Amino acid sequence: MSEAIHVLAVSKLSPLWTPQLHAAYTVHDRLHETDPAALERLAPQIRAIAASGESKVSAELIARLPALELISVMGVGYDGVDVAAAKARGITVTHTPNVLNDDVADLAIGLALCAARQLPQADRYVRDGSWAAKGPMPLARKLSGGRMGIVGMGRIGQAIATRALAFGMSVAYTARSAKPGLPYRYLPDAKALAAESDVLVVITPGGAATRKLINAEVLAALGKGRGEGILVNVARGSVVDEAALIDALEQGVIAGAGLDVFENEPQVPERLRAIPHVVLAPHIGSATGATRQAMADLAHGNLQAYFAGRPLLTPTPEYHTA
Ligand code: NAP
């Protein structure tokens, strides 16, 4: 591999990827932010972008890089990349599917359990002396045997479903289309699914097509007029109308929520942080050492394959339809 190949790292990348990246290429770290004039000079040499799942790769940035051929994203979601602009220029986008399915599914179940059984609150109850001072905690909600609704029955959605079965839960789902090969009930939209779910897990891609898919109406259906239902979001903050969710939690429309993702990360609204029956995580769906290493290796493997003229390991679906 040639160090003469120039790569622009568009955000702070994982330390599990950067050593391999710097060993193989000439890497310009966030030059578009730190020294736009230098980027202007180097632009004709930059052939690839290295990005994380949260990186923004705008049409404007793509237009500034005339030699750009490949965008390698370390993450399965690539809603930060202007795919239409990349595709129009024949630029390939790769991502890192599958290697993170287990971790994200584990976290979805973990958040569902935490929200139902109030585990973070229970921990605090012991630590702050409330147990000794006030006696037993208020009763929580049962998860096992309940109805799980999954919004997005793709790679991760299916991994969540198999875990839900182990909890004796029934599984139903919605997606853009029914999956006849799967043994779960399909419902046509999120509202219909919410009305028949005790726990609604959101695991679609982000982007314009899913923006605020989970709105006040869906939350009202989840609550069933009795303050029931738990929402778990491990997808993207944009998929849930965060203001409507805060209202629903404050007004007791739903019973609780477990959230890994937010509309304006890393900012989480004070009102949301103040709600006691919500469990919050700082976007840690794939954040284990083993999985992040596998994602880094795959993101790097895509760059290596491309510049060696080998088939890409994991191009995004848009590439296949280009
Ligand atoms: P996937 O295999 O592509 O599955 C996506 C699913 O969402 C598919 O079932 C798809 O429906 C459905 N979907 C897409 N657009 C929809 C819409 N407008 N309405 C309803 N359903 C829609 O993707 P994946 O690998 O499971 O990953 C899903 C997403 O999880 C990623 O894109 C990323 O945003 C998020 N994620 C989050 C974390 C985290 O750290 N919290 C980690 C990894 C991934 P069809 O099957 O009918 O096309």
XYZ file of C-alpha atoms and ligand atoms in Angstrom:
370
model
C 0.000 0.000 0.000
C 1.265 3.423 -0.837
C 1.766 6.216 1.631
C 1.438 8.475 -1.409
C -2.328 7.968 -1.332
C -3.835 10.950 0.476
C -6.794 10.435 2.798
C -8.846 13.093 4.600
C -10.022 12.078 8.077
C -13.186 14.163 8.489
C -13.656 13.698 12.222
C -11.799 12.344 15.238
C -11.452 8.683 14.344
C -11.220 5.688 16.648
C -7.715 5.033 18.022
C -8.343 1.433 16.930
C -8.283 2.590 13.297
C -5.809 5.495 13.202
C -2.551 3.490 13.619
C -3.369 1.294 10.594
C -4.587 4.294 8.635
C -1.454 6.372 9.272
C 0.793 3.384 8.531
C -0.758 2.886 5.092
C -1.660 6.383 3.861
C -0.835 10.052 4.112
C -3.628 11.187 6.426
C -4.813 14.761 6.722
C -6.590 14.974 10.043
C -9.665 17.255 9.932
C -7.855 19.672 7.625
C -11.180 20.950 6.279
C -11.864 22.340 9.751
C -8.390 23.333 10.927
C -6.795 24.709 7.738
C -9.214 25.098 4.804
C -6.540 26.904 2.741
C -4.191 23.927 3.077
C -7.038 21.628 2.073
C -7.561 23.771 -1.009
C -3.934 23.167 -2.023
C -4.055 19.426 -1.249
C -7.543 18.775 -2.624
C -6.380 17.513 -6.053
C -4.466 14.712 -4.272
C -7.128 13.522 -1.822
C -8.575 10.250 -3.073
C -10.444 8.976 0.000
C -12.317 10.143 3.072
C -12.105 8.228 6.340
C -15.204 8.848 8.466
C -16.998 7.651 11.588
C -20.705 6.816 11.744
C -21.421 10.298 13.084
C -19.279 12.216 10.571
C -20.804 14.819 8.277
C -19.696 14.501 4.657
C -21.663 17.225 2.906
C -22.201 17.822 -0.811
C -20.123 20.971 -0.351
C -17.128 19.047 1.027
C -17.435 16.433 -1.726
C -17.465 19.225 -4.328
C -14.212 20.625 -2.881
C -12.399 17.298 -3.474
C -12.101 16.727 -7.243
C -9.993 13.552 -6.909
C -12.255 11.863 -4.346
C -13.049 8.209 -5.179
C -14.036 6.523 -1.922
C -15.690 7.355 1.423
C -15.049 4.681 4.060
C -17.332 4.978 7.081
C -16.536 3.173 10.347
C -20.149 2.536 11.322
C -23.171 0.859 9.774
C -25.198 4.084 9.645
C -23.996 6.620 7.086
C -26.802 9.168 7.234
C -24.181 11.911 7.729
C -22.879 11.286 4.196
C -24.608 13.035 1.301
C -24.950 9.791 -0.633
C -26.752 11.428 -3.571
C -23.843 13.860 -4.068
C -21.328 10.996 -3.814
C -23.284 8.819 -6.217
C -23.619 11.656 -8.736
C -19.829 11.815 -8.879
C -19.404 8.015 -8.997
C -17.829 8.034 -5.530
C -18.233 4.785 -3.615
C -19.385 4.729 0.021
C -18.533 1.776 2.264
C -19.714 1.058 5.835
C -19.334 -1.650 8.506
C -22.511 -3.769 8.745
C -23.034 -7.016 10.702
C -19.952 -6.921 12.969
C -21.899 -4.753 15.446
C -25.286 -6.518 15.357
C -24.784 -8.391 18.645
C -23.614 -5.385 20.628
C -26.407 -3.094 19.481
C -29.002 -5.825 20.073
C -27.558 -6.493 23.537
C -27.832 -2.796 24.364
C -31.434 -2.609 23.113
C -32.403 -5.461 25.441
C -30.337 -3.902 28.238
C -32.153 -0.583 27.878
C -35.521 -2.354 27.768
C -34.656 -4.229 30.975
C -33.313 -1.085 32.645
C -36.406 0.928 31.711
C -38.820 -1.832 32.793
C -37.058 -2.907 35.989
C -35.594 0.524 36.822
C -32.075 -0.836 37.291
C -30.187 2.507 37.282
C -32.766 3.880 39.724
C -32.391 0.748 41.895
C -28.632 1.222 41.987
C -29.075 4.836 43.095
C -31.681 3.751 45.680
C -29.112 1.557 47.406
C -26.210 3.999 47.085
C -28.025 7.071 48.424
C -29.387 5.262 51.481
C -33.034 5.349 50.330
C -33.454 1.600 50.904
C -32.608 1.897 54.590
C -34.495 5.196 54.970
C -37.663 4.496 52.968
C -37.938 0.699 52.683
C -38.585 -1.229 49.455
C -38.596 0.507 46.067
C -41.902 1.041 44.257
C -42.841 -1.937 42.073
C -41.511 -2.011 38.504
C -42.802 -3.505 35.221
C -42.347 -7.066 33.989
C -40.452 -7.477 30.716
C -40.548 -11.254 30.156
C -43.629 -12.518 28.368
C -44.539 -9.072 27.024
C -45.006 -7.875 23.452
C -42.006 -6.440 21.654
C -42.527 -4.249 18.594
C -39.486 -3.602 16.418
C -39.407 -0.632 14.036
C -36.844 -1.725 11.408
C -36.405 -5.475 10.908
C -32.944 -5.424 9.300
C -29.682 -6.963 10.493
C -29.858 -5.499 14.012
C -33.647 -5.696 14.298
C -33.454 -9.453 13.691
C -30.744 -9.827 16.358
C -33.006 -7.964 18.810
C -35.929 -10.241 17.898
C -34.029 -13.467 18.696
C -33.063 -12.053 22.085
C -36.685 -11.031 22.784
C -37.799 -14.616 22.072
C -35.447 -15.832 24.798
C -37.386 -13.585 27.204
C -40.602 -15.305 26.194
C -41.770 -12.173 24.391
C -43.880 -12.118 21.247
C -42.320 -10.185 18.385
C -44.008 -8.015 15.755
C -42.389 -5.443 13.472
C -42.721 -2.807 10.838
C -40.303 -1.941 8.032
C -40.596 -0.600 4.497
C -41.753 -4.045 3.392
C -42.839 -7.328 5.021
C -40.232 -10.102 5.293
C -42.107 -13.277 4.328
C -39.174 -15.447 5.455
C -39.352 -14.254 9.065
C -41.680 -15.826 11.651
C -42.868 -12.474 13.056
C -46.060 -10.523 12.492
C -45.764 -7.514 10.154
C -47.716 -4.327 10.811
C -47.983 -1.591 8.183
C -46.667 1.334 10.232
C -45.160 2.399 13.536
C -48.487 3.592 15.009
C -50.244 0.282 14.381
C -47.241 -1.564 15.825
C -47.046 0.698 18.894
C -50.714 0.022 19.682
C -49.867 -3.683 20.030
C -46.511 -3.383 21.824
C -45.411 -3.192 25.451
C -41.877 -2.287 24.349
C -41.285 -0.451 21.060
C -37.668 -0.661 19.856
C -36.532 1.708 17.095
C -33.696 0.412 14.878
C -34.053 1.980 11.410
C -31.420 4.090 9.649
C -31.484 7.858 10.239
C -31.864 10.445 7.467
C -34.760 12.219 5.772
C -36.898 9.109 5.150
C -37.207 8.254 8.865
C -37.147 11.762 10.384
C -39.576 11.938 13.338
C -41.119 8.601 12.363
C -41.852 8.198 16.077
C -44.094 11.178 16.792
C -46.756 12.152 19.352
C -49.355 9.910 17.669
C -47.111 6.841 17.811
C -46.282 7.559 21.457
C -49.987 7.938 22.298
C -50.630 4.559 20.650
C -47.787 3.013 22.700
C -49.291 4.444 25.914
C -52.792 3.090 25.079
C -54.368 5.883 27.113
C -53.151 4.212 30.311
C -49.545 5.432 30.556
C -48.192 2.093 29.399
C -45.424 1.193 27.006
C -41.673 1.670 26.927
C -39.816 3.261 24.015
C -36.240 2.123 23.281
C -34.266 4.083 20.673
C -30.951 2.622 19.495
C -31.304 3.940 15.921
C -30.632 7.675 15.493
C -31.952 10.625 17.482
C -33.550 12.025 14.320
C -35.995 9.095 14.096
C -37.830 10.188 17.265
C -39.524 13.579 17.730
C -37.581 14.391 20.896
C -39.860 17.268 21.985
C -42.920 15.001 21.630
C -41.124 12.251 23.586
C -40.276 14.635 26.438
C -43.923 15.770 26.566
C -45.115 12.130 26.548
C -42.761 11.188 29.393
C -43.539 14.282 31.494
C -47.290 13.869 31.046
C -47.266 10.124 31.731
C -48.484 9.258 28.222
C -45.956 6.372 28.175
C -44.376 4.479 31.061
C -40.716 5.097 30.282
C -37.906 5.087 27.774
C -34.380 3.814 27.202
C -32.376 6.038 24.861
C -28.918 5.598 23.347
C -29.244 8.327 20.721
C -30.436 11.940 20.711
C -31.338 14.685 18.248
C -28.362 16.940 18.977
C -25.574 14.752 20.391
C -23.785 15.152 22.717
C -26.305 17.724 23.960
C -29.226 16.131 25.803
C -32.012 18.532 26.823
C -32.147 19.392 30.522
C -35.870 18.508 30.572
C -35.091 14.990 29.358
C -32.251 14.545 31.858
C -34.610 15.590 34.660
C -37.181 12.849 33.972
C -36.692 10.022 36.482
C -38.287 7.193 34.473
C -35.973 7.435 31.471
C -32.649 5.603 31.118
C -29.980 7.434 29.118
C -26.811 6.182 27.415
C -24.187 8.220 25.487
C -24.491 6.495 22.077
C -22.728 3.284 23.119
C -24.564 0.773 20.885
C -21.385 -0.672 19.366
C -18.979 0.567 22.029
C -17.131 -2.563 23.119
C -13.431 -3.082 22.462
C -13.929 -6.221 20.382
C -16.628 -4.754 18.164
C -14.959 -1.389 17.645
C -11.793 -3.262 16.580
C -13.804 -5.341 14.106
C -15.413 -2.145 12.750
C -12.019 -0.422 12.428
C -10.557 -3.448 10.618
C -13.506 -3.552 8.225
C -13.397 0.206 7.514
C -9.668 -0.103 6.866
C -10.142 -3.288 4.840
C -12.471 -1.423 2.484
C -9.809 1.240 1.839
C -7.141 -1.423 1.322
C -9.327 -3.441 -1.040
C -10.247 -0.400 -3.097
C -6.697 0.833 -3.619
C -5.440 -2.710 -4.324
C -8.104 -3.102 -7.022
C -9.855 -5.912 -5.116
C -13.642 -6.140 -4.620
C -14.944 -3.956 -1.796
C -15.750 -5.834 1.423
C -18.909 -3.954 2.422
C -20.142 -1.279 0.025
C -23.424 0.471 0.906
C -26.527 -0.677 -1.046
C -26.463 2.518 -3.139
C -23.187 1.314 -4.646
C -24.845 -1.865 -5.972
C -27.575 0.156 -7.659
C -25.210 2.784 -9.053
P -30.496 -2.536 7.974
O -30.089 -3.966 7.967
O -30.361 -1.738 6.730
O -31.997 -2.452 8.518
C -32.732 -1.267 8.519
C -34.216 -1.603 8.696
O -34.920 -0.361 8.777
C -34.817 -2.388 7.516
O -35.672 -3.379 7.992
C -35.586 -1.322 6.754
O -36.729 -1.787 6.083
C -36.027 -0.420 7.889
N -36.365 0.909 7.368
C -35.612 1.702 6.579
N -36.291 2.824 6.294
C -37.490 2.732 6.898
C -38.628 3.567 6.961
N -38.651 4.753 6.316
N -39.695 3.140 7.688
C -39.665 1.953 8.335
N -38.603 1.112 8.315
C -37.534 1.499 7.596
O -29.647 -1.713 9.049
P -28.986 -2.252 10.423
O -27.635 -2.775 10.145
O -29.977 -3.109 11.145
O -28.797 -0.842 11.185
C -29.919 -0.021 11.423
C -29.494 1.333 11.967
O -29.133 1.222 13.327
C -28.273 1.973 11.320
O -28.562 2.589 10.083
C -27.872 2.998 12.384
O -28.524 4.227 12.176
C -28.403 2.375 13.685
N -27.282 1.967 14.563
C -27.131 2.555 15.780
C -26.081 2.183 16.603
C -25.885 2.788 17.967
O -24.741 2.958 18.375
N -26.937 3.091 18.703
C -25.164 1.220 16.168
C -25.354 0.630 14.931
C -26.429 1.006 14.136
P -36.662 -2.805 4.819
O -36.011 -4.054 5.377
O -38.063 -3.025 4.438
O -35.793 -2.126 3.810
